[in-house]
């Protein structure tokens, strides 16, 4: 099955992915990981939560860490273009029979909380506190020099349907893997902001968050992070990489935070703003789609994911492939 | 004077700058410069013209070189979102009393030719021939490894008015320099595609094209180009750099093509998709806005520009500043 | 057992490793690999042999490829300081009862051919044809941009004795792995030229050549090579990496030539000219000595090696360790 | 006049340049510059002095900062190979009628203090306290990531004679500039440790120290330093660069410490261990010898230098060239 045609005039205008909220067991350990090790900048620190931004971001936060007994993912946040888009979004989800709640969020304006059909908690907003630029405060750059949040990647038990749903919301597919035998989509990368993706879906036990990615300036930053992690007690938090993905063409590294949430460090995909950009198809049997250079991913990379708070996971029925295949 | 508020719902939807057409005296010399030296890829070669694209582009061309007795710039091309945008654009320019012509262009669909109020020749289209991706054909990468066309920078004899006009078309200002004494804008950077700019305007004898820029993956590509140019007979074509601009934060190099057209090699600006992104103001007296590291630009950089075919230049009345100031 | 004390006044003065001669099955395939892919420069091409140098070398060659039915390694070549050193070297090997032959070699002056006690064919010389510098002919740089030959790494069936023998010749140990249980040396890195090594020995079926290494300017060159190899039919020639060795601190990649000879691409070890530089000891149980970042090497990397012409291999008696340990 | 032939068997064996001692007005300001900004590591801090080393060095220090009313350079330090070399060095200087003093230096063994014929204070030693390796303590890397001291560059009022004197001590010339008109050497680069130079001499008001250089891993470190300096109050301390020297092929940056001492950040010269390496000649009229890419050095770079304590400066008689020429 080919990917659906892009919806040029979606029901509401999503600008980009914006932020993620993780429930974490140990706030100090998480701060050490995200601020001291990766180099994200703390913008607010409270008793039970910490907010951080990346170095070129002016929105208040791209990641919130909330102390909790049960780890998991509370929110995937998206920025909308204009206030009317918020009401159009509410109407869209209501019409689908999905929950619509207007919630209070610190540092943010009017916020719509809902879930996608598989229970992934989504929040949409237009206004978030704006902070002074720090991208030229070069003294602050350290760790992997994260510039901005780049994308969310999710396990889905039905990628075909997930792609249809997010396509309807205006996400445009840039690359995808399909299974010639079944005619079904195995994985897809979909964007709003003009890169390869804001969201991606991979076949597996879903819904779970596979990873959140941060954009860095060049591959040497990733080498720096590997050198630091491997000599400061974070060796076991390195999961996969460095390498280049065939899909997206990105130079990547995957690391695990203290709660086991997977973070991708990501560099050098390409510009996708053309609305007639043709999606690139990859065959499920082509191992270079995952690693252009051939090295296989470890088993954990295919199996491990973070649970979404309040969502129930379900196995995919698309099981014909060996675990190594996704 | 502050920059005008962004127009969130412009009269027609410009996706991005797309291509430039230069009249060149010696097609072989120009091909040697753009293809062999810089590393752009030839997509069509005729008797009197050559088309090239950068390595991650799938549109047929980002630069056309046309043999001519009189050097100059024939076209600044922009891609529109959808077919109706073409008609809306025609209506917009007609209402302003500006020329509207539907022209035939090879490798392109319906094309609208017009001029801005100062005579800059603009062309808008939706469809251009799409080519196979080559961004993973790594054997092709050489020279400075140009990935995509990034922006046009123009001398303007009235930056205030130019900014207003392009703002009305939907370009959003990301950074600008103003002159506190006169309250006028000295220079402005304006985007559509989510980077710091698709177009920029600088005070001076206008309208002239200051430069066309290409995006490259990292600063080492720029160092490579300098090493190659300085040892293969192109030493005198190096004009300015390498350095980092305060404005845009980009790592840059300026070189001159065989006809004297200025090309910027550009890397590492930042993402600007947020519609509420606050423009960054720079003071005309701050030398770091031009070169963060302090080295002054050569005089030629402030004085030399390319003429637009069919446009008449006029001095700016904003002359209070020394030439070194722009 | 600790490594032996450095011999400050060795019997003859070796400047550095110099060149390797491989017997290859298909000269065209080998040329495509070393010249077109890696970027070494051909300095002589005959019917049955090709000579190449790296980009900052002025000696005539660092690698010779000789057409042959039986693949293998003909020569490991070393440059001596001065003519009298050649005679002193001859006396040294004669006194050990090792073969001493004065051979004719194209592009080289007086050449002494001998073997180490395990049969490794060694050649020593003082004069080799000197060529014009090309390190600033930047147009020539491509592939992985090899600057110079860096070292030989050999499997040895008795590393303790190999280290003693090469130590006697003036090679100074910079790093080594020992096995606390047996008190024996598992592997050692030894230099003459002021880097981490000119030669290294690893426990295993010896004598065999594990790899020859070339020095490149920075890690991005290695990423470039991976991108090119994986998209031009050389995917299966990528064996291990990229990564950082704990030992030597080098950023590395291992690739296989068309005959299966292993080539290391190597960057960023450190200066070792101090004669009192303390060797760094690594424990055989520390997996970071091999890969600082933790990723294990593939099995082939521990098992596969190139045979030396005229030498007979023997298993090591140091077998207490799992294959993954070396 | 060609450069003198290398002395293969010098009167004593110098391993490498080792350290410099600067008299500084404000110890805190100097520490901020060398440790916090550049990233050298403090190894001892006393009331009136600070010692630092670079990241791959195991000797106790490569730079000593001593509080003083009168700024200047107290010592250029060199490491000798073995204890007998110290006595041979003493004999060498005595025979020349130059001062020979055995001095006490903290953290060092037997130390010989002398002066070259123009009064430059030189110190030679064999033993300096050895420290634990820190080159894999990646958490420590910051600033420009200095790996090791690389060379001293001195103004000389008679380069011909300086080259002869240092050549006699065993320094081998790798590159030089001569003046075809007068037949005299304008500048020369001479090494012991296997890089382009340990010492260099340039025609001018001598003896003065033009600069001390530190080696860094790659050009991006230099870009990082420029970004940091220009945004933390050190903009005026940036003097020249970044650029590539024709001579030495190094990628460079020159900055000034708080007392005006010039520091070069240096990367990517080449290996020079071959005793028969032919010196590369540059013509005084070739501007690319200074900057391969053509940008001229600022006037200060030709005029400003640091005084050696106890030495008297004298103008060169080699004045036929414009100041921009050196």
Short mmCIF file of C-alpha atoms in Angstrom, two decimals, chain A residues 28-29 31-34 36-37 228-238 256 258:
data_model
loop_
_atom_site.label_atom_id
_atom_site.label_comp_id
_atom_site.label_asym_id
_atom_site.label_seq_id
_atom_site.Cartn_x
_atom_site.Cartn_y
_atom_site.Cartn_z
CA UNK A 28 18.56 14.76 40.31
CA UNK A 29 19.67 11.87 38.13
CA UNK A 31 18.86 16.65 35.62
CA UNK A 32 22.41 15.32 35.61
CA UNK A 33 21.62 13.46 32.40
CA UNK A 34 19.75 16.13 30.45
CA UNK A 36 24.97 18.33 32.78
CA UNK A 37 25.60 15.51 30.32
CA UNK A 228 32.22 11.94 27.67
CA UNK A 229 29.59 9.29 28.39
CA UNK A 230 32.11 6.46 28.19
CA UNK A 231 34.44 8.12 30.68
CA UNK A 232 31.96 9.53 33.23
CA UNK A 233 29.92 6.50 34.19
CA UNK A 234 27.38 6.56 31.37
CA UNK A 235 28.87 3.73 29.30
CA UNK A 236 25.82 1.51 29.77
CA UNK A 237 23.52 4.32 28.64
CA UNK A 238 24.97 4.17 25.12
CA UNK A 256 19.13 5.94 27.35
CA UNK A 258 18.23 7.16 33.80
#
